Amino acid sequence: MSGVGPVEPGEGTHAWDTVEPAPPLLPGTPRERLRSLYARHRRAALASATAVALVACGSYLFATRPHDPPPPEAPNPSQAVSITYLGPEGTPAGAPSRSFSFAVKVTAQDGPTITVVRISQPYASLSLTSVPRPPFRTKPGFGHKIVVTMHVTECANVPSNAALPFLDVTLRNTRAIEDHSFILGERYAHDLSGALQVACSNDSRSSPKR
């Protein structure tokens, strides 16, 4: 019995092996997972980038827009206050002997309210009180009359001629607190020298001539 079987390839007639294409990326590979993750979150990423751009743009506009200049700083209190000598005053009732009084006007310029914390004088042989008593506040633009009473505690050390007397005043405002010496002028020096001579003389008068 004869039949036709499969033809055996002859020598040198084998077909060349063909290169198989690379298999497609499986859904489980890292690259495919990255692509899938970006596709799912692309809208969120775009929204975040847009928000960052808007914030940067708003910050730039805020930084470059014109700003109002800051308000001027308050002056030092001694630069905003003047003290003027007014003249002798009657010595208040109950004042000790060898006392005399005079008045000054304290005026604050424009600016914050100034507080007069303390009033004193440079002579160790004199004590000082005032009406009103410190601390008190001075409103800007208004003159405040202050009556100062001095009492001689030791005549031996009283200056015979107060050529350039002054008042030491402690002032405070929103900027600073400082001590300042105010020179009240020749009229005050003349009246003070006369009052000291009267207070320490054998005369029974306890206040300067009016």
PDB file of C-alpha atoms in Angstrom:
ATOM      1  CA  MET A   1       0.000   0.000   0.000  1.00  0.00           C
ATOM      2  CA  SER A   2       1.408   3.281  -0.944  1.00  0.00           C
ATOM      3  CA  GLY A   3       0.469   6.839   0.018  1.00  0.00           C
ATOM      4  CA  VAL A   4       1.725  10.337  -0.028  1.00  0.00           C
ATOM      5  CA  GLY A   5       3.058  11.505   3.317  1.00  0.00           C
ATOM      6  CA  PRO A   6       4.330  14.839   4.436  1.00  0.00           C
ATOM      7  CA  VAL A   7       7.133  16.143   2.392  1.00  0.00           C
ATOM      8  CA  GLU A   8      10.320  16.186   4.342  1.00  0.00           C
ATOM      9  CA  PRO A   9      12.302  19.296   3.796  1.00  0.00           C
ATOM     10  CA  GLY A  10      15.514  18.753   2.073  1.00  0.00           C
ATOM     11  CA  GLU A  11      18.883  19.840   3.227  1.00  0.00           C
ATOM     12  CA  GLY A  12      19.188  23.584   3.286  1.00  0.00           C
ATOM     13  CA  THR A  13      15.468  24.088   2.779  1.00  0.00           C
ATOM     14  CA  HIS A  14      14.525  24.909   6.456  1.00  0.00           C
ATOM     15  CA  ALA A  15      12.668  28.200   6.797  1.00  0.00           C
ATOM     16  CA  TRP A  16      14.496  30.987   8.694  1.00  0.00           C
ATOM     17  CA  ASP A  17      13.270  31.551  12.207  1.00  0.00           C
ATOM     18  CA  THR A  18      11.264  34.785  12.334  1.00  0.00           C
ATOM     19  CA  VAL A  19      11.662  37.292  15.208  1.00  0.00           C
ATOM     20  CA  GLU A  20       8.489  37.434  17.210  1.00  0.00           C
ATOM     21  CA  PRO A  21       7.250  40.943  18.148  1.00  0.00           C
ATOM     22  CA  ALA A  22       7.566  41.950  21.792  1.00  0.00           C
ATOM     23  CA  PRO A  23       4.465  41.202  23.760  1.00  0.00           C
ATOM     24  CA  PRO A  24       2.320  44.240  24.594  1.00  0.00           C
ATOM     25  CA  LEU A  25       2.724  45.812  28.012  1.00  0.00           C
ATOM     26  CA  LEU A  26       0.600  44.046  30.453  1.00  0.00           C
ATOM     27  CA  PRO A  27      -1.728  46.144  32.603  1.00  0.00           C
ATOM     28  CA  GLY A  28       0.289  45.124  35.599  1.00  0.00           C
ATOM     29  CA  THR A  29       3.644  46.511  34.499  1.00  0.00           C
ATOM     30  CA  PRO A  30       5.046  49.649  36.262  1.00  0.00           C
ATOM     31  CA  ARG A  31       4.908  51.789  33.113  1.00  0.00           C
ATOM     32  CA  GLU A  32       1.326  50.845  32.369  1.00  0.00           C
ATOM     33  CA  ARG A  33       0.312  51.528  35.958  1.00  0.00           C
ATOM     34  CA  LEU A  34       1.957  54.968  35.773  1.00  0.00           C
ATOM     35  CA  ARG A  35       0.073  55.795  32.582  1.00  0.00           C
ATOM     36  CA  SER A  36      -3.182  54.622  34.091  1.00  0.00           C
ATOM     37  CA  LEU A  37      -2.582  56.640  37.267  1.00  0.00           C
ATOM     38  CA  TYR A  38      -1.822  59.833  35.287  1.00  0.00           C
ATOM     39  CA  ALA A  39      -4.921  59.350  33.154  1.00  0.00           C
ATOM     40  CA  ARG A  40      -7.102  59.020  36.221  1.00  0.00           C
ATOM     41  CA  HIS A  41      -5.586  61.992  38.035  1.00  0.00           C
ATOM     42  CA  ARG A  42      -4.871  64.269  35.084  1.00  0.00           C
ATOM     43  CA  ARG A  43      -7.725  66.633  35.914  1.00  0.00           C
ATOM     44  CA  ALA A  44      -6.619  66.950  39.535  1.00  0.00           C
ATOM     45  CA  ALA A  45      -3.035  67.618  38.422  1.00  0.00           C
ATOM     46  CA  LEU A  46      -4.163  70.299  35.978  1.00  0.00           C
ATOM     47  CA  ALA A  47      -6.365  71.930  38.652  1.00  0.00           C
ATOM     48  CA  SER A  48      -3.439  71.982  41.122  1.00  0.00           C
ATOM     49  CA  ALA A  49      -1.132  73.535  38.544  1.00  0.00           C
ATOM     50  CA  THR A  50      -3.741  76.178  37.741  1.00  0.00           C
ATOM     51  CA  ALA A  51      -4.193  76.996  41.442  1.00  0.00           C
ATOM     52  CA  VAL A  52      -0.434  77.384  41.917  1.00  0.00           C
ATOM     53  CA  ALA A  53      -0.260  79.714  38.916  1.00  0.00           C
ATOM     54  CA  LEU A  54      -3.127  81.830  40.251  1.00  0.00           C
ATOM     55  CA  VAL A  55      -1.512  82.120  43.694  1.00  0.00           C
ATOM     56  CA  ALA A  56       1.805  83.150  42.148  1.00  0.00           C
ATOM     57  CA  CYS A  57       0.081  85.713  39.951  1.00  0.00           C
ATOM     58  CA  GLY A  58      -1.908  87.137  42.900  1.00  0.00           C
ATOM     59  CA  SER A  59       1.216  87.381  45.033  1.00  0.00           C
ATOM     60  CA  TYR A  60       3.015  89.248  42.274  1.00  0.00           C
ATOM     61  CA  LEU A  61       0.135  91.680  41.825  1.00  0.00           C
ATOM     62  CA  PHE A  62      -0.047  92.302  45.602  1.00  0.00           C
ATOM     63  CA  ALA A  63       3.706  92.878  45.837  1.00  0.00           C
ATOM     64  CA  THR A  64       3.809  95.274  42.908  1.00  0.00           C
ATOM     65  CA  ARG A  65       0.682  97.319  43.589  1.00  0.00           C
ATOM     66  CA  PRO A  66       1.197 100.793  45.117  1.00  0.00           C
ATOM     67  CA  HIS A  67       0.791 100.883  48.915  1.00  0.00           C
ATOM     68  CA  ASP A  68      -0.176 103.810  51.087  1.00  0.00           C
ATOM     69  CA  PRO A  69       2.838 105.238  52.949  1.00  0.00           C
ATOM     70  CA  PRO A  70       2.950 104.372  56.665  1.00  0.00           C
ATOM     71  CA  PRO A  71       1.753 107.061  59.075  1.00  0.00           C
ATOM     72  CA  PRO A  72       4.529 109.337  60.368  1.00  0.00           C
ATOM     73  CA  GLU A  73       6.107 108.264  63.641  1.00  0.00           C
ATOM     74  CA  ALA A  74       5.176 110.283  66.704  1.00  0.00           C
ATOM     75  CA  PRO A  75       7.868 112.799  67.761  1.00  0.00           C
ATOM     76  CA  ASN A  76       9.771 112.477  70.995  1.00  0.00           C
ATOM     77  CA  PRO A  77       7.651 114.008  73.781  1.00  0.00           C
ATOM     78  CA  SER A  78      10.208 116.733  74.557  1.00  0.00           C
ATOM     79  CA  GLN A  79       9.990 117.877  70.925  1.00  0.00           C
ATOM     80  CA  ALA A  80       6.196 118.166  71.097  1.00  0.00           C
ATOM     81  CA  VAL A  81       5.877 120.136  74.380  1.00  0.00           C
ATOM     82  CA  SER A  82       6.659 123.734  75.296  1.00  0.00           C
ATOM     83  CA  ILE A  83       6.678 125.246  78.812  1.00  0.00           C
ATOM     84  CA  THR A  84       6.208 128.979  79.282  1.00  0.00           C
ATOM     85  CA  TYR A  85       6.743 130.922  82.479  1.00  0.00           C
ATOM     86  CA  LEU A  86       3.625 132.962  83.430  1.00  0.00           C
ATOM     87  CA  GLY A  87       4.710 134.700  86.658  1.00  0.00           C
ATOM     88  CA  PRO A  88       4.403 134.610  90.475  1.00  0.00           C
ATOM     89  CA  GLU A  89       1.315 133.137  92.120  1.00  0.00           C
ATOM     90  CA  GLY A  90      -0.094 133.375  95.627  1.00  0.00           C
ATOM     91  CA  THR A  91       1.241 130.710  97.950  1.00  0.00           C
ATOM     92  CA  PRO A  92      -1.494 128.158  98.706  1.00  0.00           C
ATOM     93  CA  ALA A  93      -2.968 127.943 102.183  1.00  0.00           C
ATOM     94  CA  GLY A  94      -1.179 125.510 104.426  1.00  0.00           C
ATOM     95  CA  ALA A  95       2.170 125.824 102.676  1.00  0.00           C
ATOM     96  CA  PRO A  96       5.140 125.834 105.071  1.00  0.00           C
ATOM     97  CA  SER A  97       7.096 128.991 105.724  1.00  0.00           C
ATOM     98  CA  ARG A  98       9.806 129.947 103.233  1.00  0.00           C
ATOM     99  CA  SER A  99       7.588 128.836 100.369  1.00  0.00           C
ATOM    100  CA  PHE A 100       6.713 130.692  97.178  1.00  0.00           C
ATOM    101  CA  SER A 101       4.685 129.858  94.070  1.00  0.00           C
ATOM    102  CA  PHE A 102       4.681 130.636  90.369  1.00  0.00           C
ATOM    103  CA  ALA A 103       2.755 129.460  87.315  1.00  0.00           C
ATOM    104  CA  VAL A 104       3.833 127.908  84.038  1.00  0.00           C
ATOM    105  CA  LYS A 105       1.869 126.929  80.946  1.00  0.00           C
ATOM    106  CA  VAL A 106       2.427 123.483  79.414  1.00  0.00           C
ATOM    107  CA  THR A 107       1.372 123.215  75.773  1.00  0.00           C
ATOM    108  CA  ALA A 108       1.449 120.042  73.685  1.00  0.00           C
ATOM    109  CA  GLN A 109       1.655 120.388  69.915  1.00  0.00           C
ATOM    110  CA  ASP A 110      -0.192 118.208  67.408  1.00  0.00           C
ATOM    111  CA  GLY A 111       0.299 114.490  67.935  1.00  0.00           C
ATOM    112  CA  PRO A 112      -0.572 111.893  70.555  1.00  0.00           C
ATOM    113  CA  THR A 113      -1.524 112.902  74.084  1.00  0.00           C
ATOM    114  CA  ILE A 114       1.475 113.535  76.344  1.00  0.00           C
ATOM    115  CA  THR A 115       1.623 112.641  80.022  1.00  0.00           C
ATOM    116  CA  VAL A 116       3.616 114.789  82.460  1.00  0.00           C
ATOM    117  CA  VAL A 117       5.048 112.120  84.742  1.00  0.00           C
ATOM    118  CA  ARG A 118       7.194 114.244  87.079  1.00  0.00           C
ATOM    119  CA  ILE A 119       8.259 117.871  87.701  1.00  0.00           C
ATOM    120  CA  SER A 120      11.408 118.636  89.699  1.00  0.00           C
ATOM    121  CA  GLN A 121      14.193 121.228  89.991  1.00  0.00           C
ATOM    122  CA  PRO A 122      17.971 120.945  90.287  1.00  0.00           C
ATOM    123  CA  TYR A 123      18.597 122.455  93.743  1.00  0.00           C
ATOM    124  CA  ALA A 124      18.956 120.043  96.661  1.00  0.00           C
ATOM    125  CA  SER A 125      17.913 122.760  99.143  1.00  0.00           C
ATOM    126  CA  LEU A 126      14.478 123.164  97.531  1.00  0.00           C
ATOM    127  CA  SER A 127      11.445 120.907  97.443  1.00  0.00           C
ATOM    128  CA  LEU A 128       8.709 121.229  94.844  1.00  0.00           C
ATOM    129  CA  THR A 129       5.010 120.486  94.538  1.00  0.00           C
ATOM    130  CA  SER A 130       2.530 121.399  91.810  1.00  0.00           C
ATOM    131  CA  VAL A 131      -1.181 121.717  91.116  1.00  0.00           C
ATOM    132  CA  PRO A 132      -2.239 119.542  89.428  1.00  0.00           C
ATOM    133  CA  ARG A 133       0.066 116.897  90.803  1.00  0.00           C
ATOM    134  CA  PRO A 134       1.766 114.561  88.308  1.00  0.00           C
ATOM    135  CA  PRO A 135       1.042 112.391  86.541  1.00  0.00           C
ATOM    136  CA  PHE A 136      -1.453 114.290  84.394  1.00  0.00           C
ATOM    137  CA  ARG A 137      -2.188 114.347  80.665  1.00  0.00           C
ATOM    138  CA  THR A 138      -2.011 117.264  78.268  1.00  0.00           C
ATOM    139  CA  LYS A 139      -4.257 117.408  75.211  1.00  0.00           C
ATOM    140  CA  PRO A 140      -2.603 118.579  71.988  1.00  0.00           C
ATOM    141  CA  GLY A 141      -3.354 122.170  71.056  1.00  0.00           C
ATOM    142  CA  PHE A 142      -4.393 123.318  74.555  1.00  0.00           C
ATOM    143  CA  GLY A 143      -2.316 125.210  77.128  1.00  0.00           C
ATOM    144  CA  HIS A 144      -2.498 123.870  80.685  1.00  0.00           C
ATOM    145  CA  LYS A 145      -1.712 126.153  83.625  1.00  0.00           C
ATOM    146  CA  ILE A 146       0.417 124.521  86.307  1.00  0.00           C
ATOM    147  CA  VAL A 147       1.026 126.240  89.674  1.00  0.00           C
ATOM    148  CA  VAL A 148       4.402 125.256  91.121  1.00  0.00           C
ATOM    149  CA  THR A 149       5.223 125.812  94.795  1.00  0.00           C
ATOM    150  CA  MET A 150       8.807 125.669  96.009  1.00  0.00           C
ATOM    151  CA  HIS A 151       9.835 125.348  99.642  1.00  0.00           C
ATOM    152  CA  VAL A 152      13.303 126.270 100.900  1.00  0.00           C
ATOM    153  CA  THR A 153      14.531 123.450 103.142  1.00  0.00           C
ATOM    154  CA  GLU A 154      18.046 124.787 103.817  1.00  0.00           C
ATOM    155  CA  CYS A 155      18.942 128.415 103.227  1.00  0.00           C
ATOM    156  CA  ALA A 156      22.692 127.819 103.619  1.00  0.00           C
ATOM    157  CA  ASN A 157      22.790 125.993 100.276  1.00  0.00           C
ATOM    158  CA  VAL A 158      20.374 128.161  98.339  1.00  0.00           C
ATOM    159  CA  PRO A 159      22.060 129.831  95.323  1.00  0.00           C
ATOM    160  CA  SER A 160      22.405 133.554  95.839  1.00  0.00           C
ATOM    161  CA  ASN A 161      21.884 134.234  92.161  1.00  0.00           C
ATOM    162  CA  ALA A 162      19.927 131.729  90.067  1.00  0.00           C
ATOM    163  CA  ALA A 163      21.361 132.850  86.745  1.00  0.00           C
ATOM    164  CA  LEU A 164      20.048 130.046  84.503  1.00  0.00           C
ATOM    165  CA  PRO A 165      17.476 128.004  86.426  1.00  0.00           C
ATOM    166  CA  PHE A 166      15.379 125.309  84.774  1.00  0.00           C
ATOM    167  CA  LEU A 167      12.687 122.750  85.509  1.00  0.00           C
ATOM    168  CA  ASP A 168      13.265 119.031  85.039  1.00  0.00           C
ATOM    169  CA  VAL A 169      10.197 117.400  83.528  1.00  0.00           C
ATOM    170  CA  THR A 170       9.601 113.726  82.725  1.00  0.00           C
ATOM    171  CA  LEU A 171       7.315 113.271  79.722  1.00  0.00           C
ATOM    172  CA  ARG A 172       5.762 110.232  78.086  1.00  0.00           C
ATOM    173  CA  ASN A 173       3.861 109.577  74.848  1.00  0.00           C
ATOM    174  CA  THR A 174       3.283 106.577  72.580  1.00  0.00           C
ATOM    175  CA  ARG A 175       6.862 106.725  71.301  1.00  0.00           C
ATOM    176  CA  ALA A 176       9.049 107.193  74.372  1.00  0.00           C
ATOM    177  CA  ILE A 177       9.479 108.373  77.950  1.00  0.00           C
ATOM    178  CA  GLU A 178      12.238 110.899  78.560  1.00  0.00           C
ATOM    179  CA  ASP A 179      13.582 113.482  80.996  1.00  0.00           C
ATOM    180  CA  HIS A 180      14.044 117.002  79.716  1.00  0.00           C
ATOM    181  CA  SER A 181      15.257 120.266  81.259  1.00  0.00           C
ATOM    182  CA  PHE A 182      13.232 123.345  80.288  1.00  0.00           C
ATOM    183  CA  ILE A 183      14.884 126.766  80.667  1.00  0.00           C
ATOM    184  CA  LEU A 184      12.163 129.292  81.476  1.00  0.00           C
ATOM    185  CA  GLY A 185      14.010 132.499  80.624  1.00  0.00           C
ATOM    186  CA  GLU A 186      15.389 135.609  82.299  1.00  0.00           C
ATOM    187  CA  ARG A 187      12.129 136.695  83.917  1.00  0.00           C
ATOM    188  CA  TYR A 188      11.836 133.394  85.729  1.00  0.00           C
ATOM    189  CA  ALA A 189      15.489 133.610  86.817  1.00  0.00           C
ATOM    190  CA  HIS A 190      14.923 137.125  88.198  1.00  0.00           C
ATOM    191  CA  ASP A 191      11.734 136.176  90.071  1.00  0.00           C
ATOM    192  CA  LEU A 192      13.289 132.995  91.463  1.00  0.00           C
ATOM    193  CA  SER A 193      16.372 134.840  92.787  1.00  0.00           C
ATOM    194  CA  GLY A 194      14.140 137.441  94.452  1.00  0.00           C
ATOM    195  CA  ALA A 195      11.886 134.797  95.998  1.00  0.00           C
ATOM    196  CA  LEU A 196      14.878 132.907  97.419  1.00  0.00           C
ATOM    197  CA  GLN A 197      16.284 136.066  98.989  1.00  0.00           C
ATOM    198  CA  VAL A 198      12.938 136.877 100.593  1.00  0.00           C
ATOM    199  CA  ALA A 199      12.435 133.331 101.839  1.00  0.00           C
ATOM    200  CA  CYS A 200      15.836 133.231 103.526  1.00  0.00           C
ATOM    201  CA  SER A 201      15.980 136.823 104.808  1.00  0.00           C
ATOM    202  CA  ASN A 202      15.073 138.001 108.305  1.00  0.00           C
ATOM    203  CA  ASP A 203      11.933 139.486 106.782  1.00  0.00           C
ATOM    204  CA  SER A 204       8.792 137.764 108.015  1.00  0.00           C
ATOM    205  CA  ARG A 205       7.358 137.633 104.508  1.00  0.00           C
ATOM    206  CA  SER A 206       7.125 134.139 103.083  1.00  0.00           C
ATOM    207  CA  SER A 207       6.317 135.016  99.485  1.00  0.00           C
ATOM    208  CA  PRO A 208       7.885 137.351  96.917  1.00  0.00           C
ATOM    209  CA  LYS A 209       6.547 140.811  96.229  1.00  0.00           C
ATOM    210  CA  ARG A 210       3.662 141.008  93.829  1.00  0.00           C
TER     211      ARG A 210
END
